[in-house]
PDB file of C-alpha atoms in Angstrom:
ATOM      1  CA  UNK A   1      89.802  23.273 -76.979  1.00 53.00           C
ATOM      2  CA  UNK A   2      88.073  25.901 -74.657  1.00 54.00           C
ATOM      3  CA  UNK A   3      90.703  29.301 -74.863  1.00 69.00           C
ATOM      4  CA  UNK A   4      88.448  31.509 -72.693  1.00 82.00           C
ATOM      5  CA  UNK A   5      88.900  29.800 -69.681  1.00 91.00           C
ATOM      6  CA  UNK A   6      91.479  29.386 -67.832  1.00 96.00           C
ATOM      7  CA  UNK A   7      92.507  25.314 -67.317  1.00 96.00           C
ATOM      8  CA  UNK A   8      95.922  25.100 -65.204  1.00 98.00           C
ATOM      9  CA  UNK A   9      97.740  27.250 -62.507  1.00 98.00           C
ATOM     10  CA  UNK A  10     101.743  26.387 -62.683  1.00 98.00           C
ATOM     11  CA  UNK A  11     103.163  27.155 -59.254  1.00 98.00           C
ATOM     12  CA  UNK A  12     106.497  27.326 -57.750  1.00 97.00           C
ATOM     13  CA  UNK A  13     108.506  26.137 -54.516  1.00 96.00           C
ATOM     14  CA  UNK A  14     110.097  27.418 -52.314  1.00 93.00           C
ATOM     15  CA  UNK A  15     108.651  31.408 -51.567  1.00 95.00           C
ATOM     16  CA  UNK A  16     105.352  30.977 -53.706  1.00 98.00           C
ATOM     17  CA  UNK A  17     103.714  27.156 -52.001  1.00 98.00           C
ATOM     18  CA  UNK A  18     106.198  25.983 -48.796  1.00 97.00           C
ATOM     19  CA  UNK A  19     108.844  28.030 -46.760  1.00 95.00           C
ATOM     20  CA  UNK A  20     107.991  31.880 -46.728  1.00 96.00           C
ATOM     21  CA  UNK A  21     110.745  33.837 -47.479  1.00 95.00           C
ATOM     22  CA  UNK A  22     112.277  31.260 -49.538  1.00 92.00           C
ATOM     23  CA  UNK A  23     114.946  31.063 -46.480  1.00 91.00           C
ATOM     24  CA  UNK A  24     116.055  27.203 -47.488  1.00 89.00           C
ATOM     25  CA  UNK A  25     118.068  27.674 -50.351  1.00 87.00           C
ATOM     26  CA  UNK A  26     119.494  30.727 -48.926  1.00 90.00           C
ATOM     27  CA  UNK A  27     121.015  28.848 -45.738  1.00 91.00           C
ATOM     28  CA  UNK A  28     122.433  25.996 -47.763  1.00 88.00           C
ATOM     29  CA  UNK A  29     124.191  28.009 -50.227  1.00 91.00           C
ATOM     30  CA  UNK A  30     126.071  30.053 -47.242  1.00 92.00           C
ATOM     31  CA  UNK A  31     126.693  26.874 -45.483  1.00 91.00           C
ATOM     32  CA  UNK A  32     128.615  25.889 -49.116  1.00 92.00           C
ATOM     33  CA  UNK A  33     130.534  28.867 -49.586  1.00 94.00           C
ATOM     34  CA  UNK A  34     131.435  28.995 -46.272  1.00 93.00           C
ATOM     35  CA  UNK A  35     132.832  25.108 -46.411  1.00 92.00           C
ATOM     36  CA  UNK A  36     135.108  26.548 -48.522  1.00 92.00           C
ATOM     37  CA  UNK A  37     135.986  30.007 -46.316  1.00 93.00           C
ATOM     38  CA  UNK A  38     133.831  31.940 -48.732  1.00 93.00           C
ATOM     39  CA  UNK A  39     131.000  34.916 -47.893  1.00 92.00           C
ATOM     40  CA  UNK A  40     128.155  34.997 -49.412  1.00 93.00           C
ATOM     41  CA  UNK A  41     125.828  37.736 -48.490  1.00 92.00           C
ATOM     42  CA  UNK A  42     122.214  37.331 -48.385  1.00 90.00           C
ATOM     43  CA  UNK A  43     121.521  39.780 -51.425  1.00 89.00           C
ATOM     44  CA  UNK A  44     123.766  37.707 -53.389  1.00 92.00           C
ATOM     45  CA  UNK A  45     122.714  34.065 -52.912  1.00 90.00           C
ATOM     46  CA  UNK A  46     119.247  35.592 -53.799  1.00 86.00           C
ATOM     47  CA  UNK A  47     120.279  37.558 -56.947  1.00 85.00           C
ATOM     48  CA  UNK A  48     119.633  34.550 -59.313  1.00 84.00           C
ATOM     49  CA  UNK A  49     117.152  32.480 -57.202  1.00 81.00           C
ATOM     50  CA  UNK A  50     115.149  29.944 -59.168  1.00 77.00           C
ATOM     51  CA  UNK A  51     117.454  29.100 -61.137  1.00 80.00           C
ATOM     52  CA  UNK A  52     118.546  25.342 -61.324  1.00 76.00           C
ATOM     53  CA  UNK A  53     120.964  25.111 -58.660  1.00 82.00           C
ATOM     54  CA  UNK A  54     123.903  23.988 -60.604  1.00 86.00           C
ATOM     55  CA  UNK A  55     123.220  27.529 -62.894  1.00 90.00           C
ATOM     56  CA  UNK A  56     123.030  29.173 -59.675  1.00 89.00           C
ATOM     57  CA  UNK A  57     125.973  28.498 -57.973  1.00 93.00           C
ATOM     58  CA  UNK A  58     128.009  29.252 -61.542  1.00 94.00           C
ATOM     59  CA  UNK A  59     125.992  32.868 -61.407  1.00 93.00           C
ATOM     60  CA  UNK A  60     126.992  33.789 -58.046  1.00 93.00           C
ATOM     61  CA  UNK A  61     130.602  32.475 -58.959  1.00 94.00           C
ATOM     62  CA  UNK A  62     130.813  35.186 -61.844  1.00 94.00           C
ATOM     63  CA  UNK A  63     129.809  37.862 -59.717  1.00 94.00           C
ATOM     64  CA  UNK A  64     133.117  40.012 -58.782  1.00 94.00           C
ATOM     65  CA  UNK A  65     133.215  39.955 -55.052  1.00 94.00           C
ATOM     66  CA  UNK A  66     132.904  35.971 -55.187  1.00 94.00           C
ATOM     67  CA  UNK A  67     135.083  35.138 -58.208  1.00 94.00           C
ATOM     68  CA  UNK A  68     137.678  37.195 -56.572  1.00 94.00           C
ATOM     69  CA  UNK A  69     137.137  35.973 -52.654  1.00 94.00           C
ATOM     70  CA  UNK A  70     137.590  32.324 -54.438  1.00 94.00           C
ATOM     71  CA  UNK A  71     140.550  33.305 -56.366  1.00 91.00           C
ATOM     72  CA  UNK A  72     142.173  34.521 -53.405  1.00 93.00           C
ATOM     73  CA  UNK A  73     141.452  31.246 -51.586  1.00 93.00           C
ATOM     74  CA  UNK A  74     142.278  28.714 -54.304  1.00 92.00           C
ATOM     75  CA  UNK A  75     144.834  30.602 -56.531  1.00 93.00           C
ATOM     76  CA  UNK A  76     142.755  30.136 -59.304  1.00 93.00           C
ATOM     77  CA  UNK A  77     139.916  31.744 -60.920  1.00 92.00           C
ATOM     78  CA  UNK A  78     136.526  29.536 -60.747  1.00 92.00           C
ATOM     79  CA  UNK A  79     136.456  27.077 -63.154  1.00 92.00           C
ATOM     80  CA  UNK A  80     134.115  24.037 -64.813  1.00 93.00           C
ATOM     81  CA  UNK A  81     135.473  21.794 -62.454  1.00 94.00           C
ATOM     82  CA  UNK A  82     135.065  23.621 -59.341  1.00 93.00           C
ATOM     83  CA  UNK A  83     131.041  24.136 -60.252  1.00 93.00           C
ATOM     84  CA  UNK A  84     130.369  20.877 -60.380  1.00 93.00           C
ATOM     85  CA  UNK A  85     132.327  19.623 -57.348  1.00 93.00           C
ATOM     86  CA  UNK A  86     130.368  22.870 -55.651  1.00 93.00           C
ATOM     87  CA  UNK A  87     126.805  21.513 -56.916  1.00 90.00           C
ATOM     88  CA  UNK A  88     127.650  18.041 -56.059  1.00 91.00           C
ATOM     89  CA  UNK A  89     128.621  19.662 -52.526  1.00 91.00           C
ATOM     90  CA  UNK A  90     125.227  21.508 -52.569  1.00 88.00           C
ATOM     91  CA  UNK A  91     122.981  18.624 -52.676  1.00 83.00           C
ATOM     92  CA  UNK A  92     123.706  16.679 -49.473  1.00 85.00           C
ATOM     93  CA  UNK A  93     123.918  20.436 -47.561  1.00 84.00           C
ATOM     94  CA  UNK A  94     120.092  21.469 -49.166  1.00 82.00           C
ATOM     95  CA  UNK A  95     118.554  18.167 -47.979  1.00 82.00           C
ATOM     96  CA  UNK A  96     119.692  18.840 -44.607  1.00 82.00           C
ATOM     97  CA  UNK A  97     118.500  22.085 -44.204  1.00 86.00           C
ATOM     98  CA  UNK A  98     115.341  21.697 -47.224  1.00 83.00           C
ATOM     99  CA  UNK A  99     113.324  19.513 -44.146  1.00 77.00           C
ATOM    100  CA  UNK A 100     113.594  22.486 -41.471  1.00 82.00           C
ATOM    101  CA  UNK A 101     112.556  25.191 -43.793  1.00 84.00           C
ATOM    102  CA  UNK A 102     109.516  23.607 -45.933  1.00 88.00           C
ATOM    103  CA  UNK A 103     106.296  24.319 -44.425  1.00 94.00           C
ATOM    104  CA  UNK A 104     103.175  24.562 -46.860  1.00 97.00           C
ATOM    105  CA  UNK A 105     102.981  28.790 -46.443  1.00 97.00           C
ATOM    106  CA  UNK A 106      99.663  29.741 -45.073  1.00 97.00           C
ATOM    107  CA  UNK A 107      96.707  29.720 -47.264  1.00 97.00           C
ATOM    108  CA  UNK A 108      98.240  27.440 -50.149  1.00 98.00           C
ATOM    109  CA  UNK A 109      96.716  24.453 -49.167  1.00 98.00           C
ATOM    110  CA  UNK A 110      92.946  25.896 -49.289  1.00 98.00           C
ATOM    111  CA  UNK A 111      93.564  27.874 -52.194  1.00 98.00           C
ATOM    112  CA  UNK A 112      95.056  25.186 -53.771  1.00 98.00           C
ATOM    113  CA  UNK A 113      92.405  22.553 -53.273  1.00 98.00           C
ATOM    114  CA  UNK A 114      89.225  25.061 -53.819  1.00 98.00           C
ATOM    115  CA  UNK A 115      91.331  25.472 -57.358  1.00 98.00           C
ATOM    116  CA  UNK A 116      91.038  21.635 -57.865  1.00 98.00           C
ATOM    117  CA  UNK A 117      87.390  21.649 -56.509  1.00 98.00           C
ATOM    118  CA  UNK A 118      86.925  24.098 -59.885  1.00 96.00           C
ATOM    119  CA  UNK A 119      88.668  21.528 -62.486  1.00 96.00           C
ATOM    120  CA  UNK A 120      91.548  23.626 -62.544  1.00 97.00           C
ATOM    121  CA  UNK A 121      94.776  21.201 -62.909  1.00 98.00           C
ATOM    122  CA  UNK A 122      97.515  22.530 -60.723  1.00 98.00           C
ATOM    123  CA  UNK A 123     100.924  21.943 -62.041  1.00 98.00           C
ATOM    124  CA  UNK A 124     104.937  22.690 -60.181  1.00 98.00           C
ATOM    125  CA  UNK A 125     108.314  23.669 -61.622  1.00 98.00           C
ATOM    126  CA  UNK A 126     111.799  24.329 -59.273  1.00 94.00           C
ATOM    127  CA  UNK A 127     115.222  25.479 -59.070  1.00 89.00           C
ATOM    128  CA  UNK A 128     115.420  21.884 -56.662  1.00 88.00           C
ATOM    129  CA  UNK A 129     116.420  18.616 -58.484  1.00 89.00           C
ATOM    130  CA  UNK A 130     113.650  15.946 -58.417  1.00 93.00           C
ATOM    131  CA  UNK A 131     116.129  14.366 -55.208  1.00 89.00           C
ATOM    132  CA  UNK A 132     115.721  17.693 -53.755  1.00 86.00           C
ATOM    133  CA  UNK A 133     112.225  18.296 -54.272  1.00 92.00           C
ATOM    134  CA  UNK A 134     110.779  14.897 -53.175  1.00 93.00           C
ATOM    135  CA  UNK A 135     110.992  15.929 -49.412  1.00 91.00           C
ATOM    136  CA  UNK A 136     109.367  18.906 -50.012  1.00 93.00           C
ATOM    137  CA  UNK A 137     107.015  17.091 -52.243  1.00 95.00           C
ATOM    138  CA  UNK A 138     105.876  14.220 -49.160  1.00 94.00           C
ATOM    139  CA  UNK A 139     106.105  17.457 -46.564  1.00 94.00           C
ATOM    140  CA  UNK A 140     103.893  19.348 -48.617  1.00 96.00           C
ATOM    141  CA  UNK A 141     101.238  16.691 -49.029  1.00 97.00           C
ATOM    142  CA  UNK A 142     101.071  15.588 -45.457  1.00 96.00           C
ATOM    143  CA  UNK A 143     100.380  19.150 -44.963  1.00 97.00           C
ATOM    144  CA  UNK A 144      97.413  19.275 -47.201  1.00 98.00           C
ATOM    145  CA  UNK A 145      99.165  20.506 -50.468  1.00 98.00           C
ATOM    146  CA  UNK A 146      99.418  18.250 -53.354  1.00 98.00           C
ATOM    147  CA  UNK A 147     100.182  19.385 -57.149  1.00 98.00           C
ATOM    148  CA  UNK A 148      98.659  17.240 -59.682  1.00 98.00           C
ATOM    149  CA  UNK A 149     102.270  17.188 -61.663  1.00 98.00           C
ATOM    150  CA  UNK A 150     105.299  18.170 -60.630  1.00 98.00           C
ATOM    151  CA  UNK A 151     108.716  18.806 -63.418  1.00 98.00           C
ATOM    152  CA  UNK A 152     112.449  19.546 -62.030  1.00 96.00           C
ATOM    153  CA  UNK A 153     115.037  20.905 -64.515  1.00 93.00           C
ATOM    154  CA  UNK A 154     117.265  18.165 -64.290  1.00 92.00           C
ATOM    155  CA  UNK A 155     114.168  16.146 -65.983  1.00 96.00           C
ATOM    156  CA  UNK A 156     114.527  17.939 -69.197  1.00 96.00           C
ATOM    157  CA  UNK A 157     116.652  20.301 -71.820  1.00 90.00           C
ATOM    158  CA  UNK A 158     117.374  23.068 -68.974  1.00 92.00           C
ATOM    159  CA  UNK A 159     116.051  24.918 -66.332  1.00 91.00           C
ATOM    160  CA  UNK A 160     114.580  28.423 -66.088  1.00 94.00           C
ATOM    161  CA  UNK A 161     114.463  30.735 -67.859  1.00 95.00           C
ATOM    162  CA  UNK A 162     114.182  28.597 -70.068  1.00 96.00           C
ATOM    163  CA  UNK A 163     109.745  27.140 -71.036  1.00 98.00           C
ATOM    164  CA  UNK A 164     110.462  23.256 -70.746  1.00 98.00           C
ATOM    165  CA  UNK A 165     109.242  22.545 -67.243  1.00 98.00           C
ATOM    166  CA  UNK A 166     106.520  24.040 -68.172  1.00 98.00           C
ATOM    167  CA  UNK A 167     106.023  22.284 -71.495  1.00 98.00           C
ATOM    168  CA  UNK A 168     106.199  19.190 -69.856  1.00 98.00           C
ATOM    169  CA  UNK A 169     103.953  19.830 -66.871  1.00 98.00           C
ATOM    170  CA  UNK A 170     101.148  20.876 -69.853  1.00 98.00           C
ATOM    171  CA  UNK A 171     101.670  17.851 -71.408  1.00 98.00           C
ATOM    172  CA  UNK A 172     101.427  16.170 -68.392  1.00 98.00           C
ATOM    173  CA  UNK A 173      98.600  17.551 -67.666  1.00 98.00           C
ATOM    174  CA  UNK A 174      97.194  17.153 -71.014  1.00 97.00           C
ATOM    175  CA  UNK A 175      96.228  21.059 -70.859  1.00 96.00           C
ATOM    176  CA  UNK A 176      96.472  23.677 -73.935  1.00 94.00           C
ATOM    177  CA  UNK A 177      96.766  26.201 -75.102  1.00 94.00           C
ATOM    178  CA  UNK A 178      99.542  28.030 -73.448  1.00 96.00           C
ATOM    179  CA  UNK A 179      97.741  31.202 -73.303  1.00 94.00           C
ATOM    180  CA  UNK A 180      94.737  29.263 -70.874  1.00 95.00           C
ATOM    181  CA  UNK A 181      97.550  28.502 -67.962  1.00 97.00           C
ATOM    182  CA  UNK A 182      98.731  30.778 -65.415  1.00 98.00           C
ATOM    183  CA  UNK A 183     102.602  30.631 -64.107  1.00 98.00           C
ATOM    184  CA  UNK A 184     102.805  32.011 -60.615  1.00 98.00           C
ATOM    185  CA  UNK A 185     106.027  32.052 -58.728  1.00 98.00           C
ATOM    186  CA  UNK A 186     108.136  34.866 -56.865  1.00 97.00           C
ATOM    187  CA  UNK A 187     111.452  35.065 -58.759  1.00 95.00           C
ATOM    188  CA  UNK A 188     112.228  36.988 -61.744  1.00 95.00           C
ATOM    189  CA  UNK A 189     113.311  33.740 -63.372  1.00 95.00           C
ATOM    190  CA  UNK A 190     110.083  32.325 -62.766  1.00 97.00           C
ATOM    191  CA  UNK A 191     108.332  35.253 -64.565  1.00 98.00           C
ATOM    192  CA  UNK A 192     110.954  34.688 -67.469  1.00 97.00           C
ATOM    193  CA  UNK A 193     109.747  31.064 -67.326  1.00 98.00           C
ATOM    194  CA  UNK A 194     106.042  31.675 -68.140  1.00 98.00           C
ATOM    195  CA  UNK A 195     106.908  34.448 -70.480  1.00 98.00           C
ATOM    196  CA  UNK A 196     108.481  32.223 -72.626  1.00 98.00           C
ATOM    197  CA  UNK A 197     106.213  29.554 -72.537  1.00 98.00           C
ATOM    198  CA  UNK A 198     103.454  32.001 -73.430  1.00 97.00           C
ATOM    199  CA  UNK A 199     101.474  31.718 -70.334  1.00 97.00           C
ATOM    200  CA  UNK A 200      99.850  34.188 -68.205  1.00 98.00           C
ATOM    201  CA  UNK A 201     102.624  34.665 -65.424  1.00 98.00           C
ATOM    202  CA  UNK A 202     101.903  36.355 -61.517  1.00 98.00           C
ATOM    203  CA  UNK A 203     104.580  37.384 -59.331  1.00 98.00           C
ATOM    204  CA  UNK A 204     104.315  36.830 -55.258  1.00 98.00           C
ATOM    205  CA  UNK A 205     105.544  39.460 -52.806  1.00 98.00           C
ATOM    206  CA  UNK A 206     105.072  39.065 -49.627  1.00 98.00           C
ATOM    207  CA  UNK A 207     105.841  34.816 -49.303  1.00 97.00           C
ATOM    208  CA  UNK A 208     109.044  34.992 -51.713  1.00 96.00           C
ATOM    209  CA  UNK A 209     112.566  35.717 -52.680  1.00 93.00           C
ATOM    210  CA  UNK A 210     112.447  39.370 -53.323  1.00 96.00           C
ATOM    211  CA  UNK A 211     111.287  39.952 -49.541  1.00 97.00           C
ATOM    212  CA  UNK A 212     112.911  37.170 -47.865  1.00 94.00           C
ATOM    213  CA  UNK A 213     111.640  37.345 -44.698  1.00 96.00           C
ATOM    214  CA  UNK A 214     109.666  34.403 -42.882  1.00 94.00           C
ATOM    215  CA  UNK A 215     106.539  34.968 -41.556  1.00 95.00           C
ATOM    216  CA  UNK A 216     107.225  35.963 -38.547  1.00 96.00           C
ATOM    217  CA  UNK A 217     109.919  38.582 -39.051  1.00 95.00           C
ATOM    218  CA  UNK A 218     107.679  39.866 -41.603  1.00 97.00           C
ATOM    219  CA  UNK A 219     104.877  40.088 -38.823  1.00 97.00           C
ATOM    220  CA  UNK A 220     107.282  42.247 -37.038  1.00 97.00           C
ATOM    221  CA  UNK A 221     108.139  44.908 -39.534  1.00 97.00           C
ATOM    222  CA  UNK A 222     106.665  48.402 -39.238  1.00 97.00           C
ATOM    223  CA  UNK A 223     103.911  48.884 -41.848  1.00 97.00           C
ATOM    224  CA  UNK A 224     105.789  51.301 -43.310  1.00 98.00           C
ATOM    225  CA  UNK A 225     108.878  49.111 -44.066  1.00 97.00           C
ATOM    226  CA  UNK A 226     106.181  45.870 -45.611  1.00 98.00           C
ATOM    227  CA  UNK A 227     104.522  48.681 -47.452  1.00 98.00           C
ATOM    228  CA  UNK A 228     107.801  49.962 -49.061  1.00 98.00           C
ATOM    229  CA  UNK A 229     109.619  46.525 -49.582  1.00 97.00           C
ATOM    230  CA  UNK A 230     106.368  45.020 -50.823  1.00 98.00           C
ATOM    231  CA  UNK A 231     106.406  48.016 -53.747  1.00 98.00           C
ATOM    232  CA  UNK A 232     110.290  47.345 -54.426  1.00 97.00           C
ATOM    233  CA  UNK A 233     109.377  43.318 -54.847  1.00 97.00           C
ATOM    234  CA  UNK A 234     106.187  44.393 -57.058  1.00 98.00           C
ATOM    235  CA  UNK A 235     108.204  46.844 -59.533  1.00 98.00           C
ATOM    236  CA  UNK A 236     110.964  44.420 -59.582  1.00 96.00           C
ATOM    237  CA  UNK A 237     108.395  41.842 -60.947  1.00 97.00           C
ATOM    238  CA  UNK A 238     106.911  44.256 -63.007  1.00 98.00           C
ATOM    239  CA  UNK A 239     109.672  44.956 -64.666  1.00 97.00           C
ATOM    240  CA  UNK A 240     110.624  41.616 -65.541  1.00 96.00           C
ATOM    241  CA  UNK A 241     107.453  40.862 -67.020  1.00 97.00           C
ATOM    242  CA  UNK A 242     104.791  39.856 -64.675  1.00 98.00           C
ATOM    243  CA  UNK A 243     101.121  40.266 -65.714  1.00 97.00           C
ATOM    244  CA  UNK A 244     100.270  40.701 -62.641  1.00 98.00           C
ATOM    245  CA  UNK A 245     101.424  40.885 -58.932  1.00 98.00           C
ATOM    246  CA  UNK A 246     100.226  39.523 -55.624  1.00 98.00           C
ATOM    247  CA  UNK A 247     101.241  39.545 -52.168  1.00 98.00           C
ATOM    248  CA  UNK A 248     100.813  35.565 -51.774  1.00 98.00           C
ATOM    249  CA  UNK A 249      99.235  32.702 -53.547  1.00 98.00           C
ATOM    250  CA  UNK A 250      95.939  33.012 -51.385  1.00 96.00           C
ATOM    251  CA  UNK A 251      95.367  36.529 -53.069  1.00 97.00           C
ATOM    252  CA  UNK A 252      94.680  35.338 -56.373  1.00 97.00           C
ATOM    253  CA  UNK A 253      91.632  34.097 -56.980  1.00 94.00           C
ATOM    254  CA  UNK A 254      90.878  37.616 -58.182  1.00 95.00           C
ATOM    255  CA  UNK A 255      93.542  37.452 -60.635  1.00 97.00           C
ATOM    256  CA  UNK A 256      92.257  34.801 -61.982  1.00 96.00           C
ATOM    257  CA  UNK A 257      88.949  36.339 -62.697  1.00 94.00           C
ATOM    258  CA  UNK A 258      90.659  39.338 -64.473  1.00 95.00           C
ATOM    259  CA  UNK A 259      92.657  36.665 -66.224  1.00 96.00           C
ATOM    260  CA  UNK A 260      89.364  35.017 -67.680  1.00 94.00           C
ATOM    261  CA  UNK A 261      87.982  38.724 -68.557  1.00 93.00           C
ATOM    262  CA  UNK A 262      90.840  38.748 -70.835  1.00 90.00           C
ATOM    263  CA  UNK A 263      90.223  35.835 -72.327  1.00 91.00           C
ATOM    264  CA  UNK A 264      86.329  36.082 -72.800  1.00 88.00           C
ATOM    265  CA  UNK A 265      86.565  39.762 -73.938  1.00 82.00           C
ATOM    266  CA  UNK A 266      89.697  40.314 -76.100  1.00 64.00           C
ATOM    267  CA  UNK A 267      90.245  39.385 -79.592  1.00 46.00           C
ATOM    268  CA  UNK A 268      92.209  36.630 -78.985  1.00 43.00           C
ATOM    269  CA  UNK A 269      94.722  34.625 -81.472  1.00 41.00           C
ATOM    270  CA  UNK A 270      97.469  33.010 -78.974  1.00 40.00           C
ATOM    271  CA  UNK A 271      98.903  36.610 -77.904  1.00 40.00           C
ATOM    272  CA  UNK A 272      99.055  37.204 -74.524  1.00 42.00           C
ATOM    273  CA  UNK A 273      96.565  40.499 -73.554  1.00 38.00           C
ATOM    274  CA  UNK A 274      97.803  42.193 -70.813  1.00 36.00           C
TER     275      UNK A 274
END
């Protein structure tokens, strides 16, 4: 199998294809915690996005502020039981709000498709359920977006961090090695994802979770505020591992090519090159 190429792009959701700012799963999880005369702050509900949601909602349990807001309202410290009657909550609450807050993010579509027009196989993983993401899945594609194989975490061993959404979408996609895909998504957790699946991972700025804004609040910023909370979202991804980092999926394409460089020119044996 060709190495020096590269054969599949693995993309995200929400933040990284549809709904700039990643604002969706945001709303619902407020709406949730405040069902149950909770506050969640904004910074929190994002801390550990992309995460399957179920994971997510026990993360933002164990943080201080929340385990002790729900002790005080239950008389109990959170327990097993109260995550899963909070994720089974979550579901009905995320549909509602998934189908306001899913637009195909400017740019994906084309990019997407001139991708497909060059053999590349374009493959999805989520925080969503496969009931959550099939909205966003028939949204997407009557907007002009349309993966070639999409894998939800509650469709195999676990969700992110964890490499087994991504395993499957390569075998789905009958593409290998690891080393000749590229994971792009906007979360640290997605960077973790592609990490450890050995793939070539690029984190998104501008569109995602570490910005959160929506496109037209982020049209409104000074340019000295995007400038500044684009280079906080960039270390951030840095940091966690990103091989590279772009401001949104349609400013790739050149990554790519660098991507490729790596592959044709470096001595390569299944180790990543950054």
């Amino acid at each position: 199998m060709q190495t020096n190429k590269v054969r599949a792009i693995m993309l995200d959701w929400a933040g990284t294809t549809v709904d700039h700012g990643s604002i969706a799963p945001v709303l619902a999880l407020q709406a949730l915690f405040a069902q149950h005369g909770l506050t969640l702050s904004t910074d929190d509900a994002r801390r550990d996005m992309g995460l399957l949601k179920r994971d997510h909602i026990q993360a933002i349990l164990a943080l201080p502020g929340i385990s002790a807001q729900w002790q005080a309202v239950t008389g109990h410290a959170p327990e097993e039981a109260d995550i899963a009657s909070l994720f089974a909550e979550f579901g009905p609450l995320q549909m509602k709000i998934i189908t306001q807050h899913s637009q195909v993010i400017d740019g994906v579509a084309a990019t997407v498709n001139g991708w497909k027009a060059r053999g590349l196989r374009i493959g999805s993983t989520t925080g969503y359920t496969r009931e959550m993401l099939t909205p966003v899945l028939i949204r997407a594609a009557q907007e002009g977006y349309q993966p070639d194989a999409s894998v939800c975490p509650d469709e195999v061993n676990a969700g992110r961090p964890a490499p087994w959404m991504l395993a499957r979408n390569a075998q789905l996609l009958e593409v290998y090695p690891p080393s000749a895909c590229v994971k792009i998504g906007d979360t640290v957790s997605d960077i973790e994802e592609g990490r450890n699946a050995g793939m070539w991972t690029v984190g998104l700025t501008r569109t995602g979770n570490l910005i959160g804004l929506d496109a037209a609040d982020w049209t409104r910023l000074p340019e000295a505020e995007k400038q500044l909370k684009l280079k906080r979202a960039e270390e951030r991804l840095l940091d966690a591992g990103a091989h590279f980092v772009a401001e949104s999926l349609a400013a790739c394409d050149g990554i790519l090519q660098k991507i490729e460089q790596h592959l044709q020119n470096a001595s390569f044996n299944g180790v990543l090159v950054k």
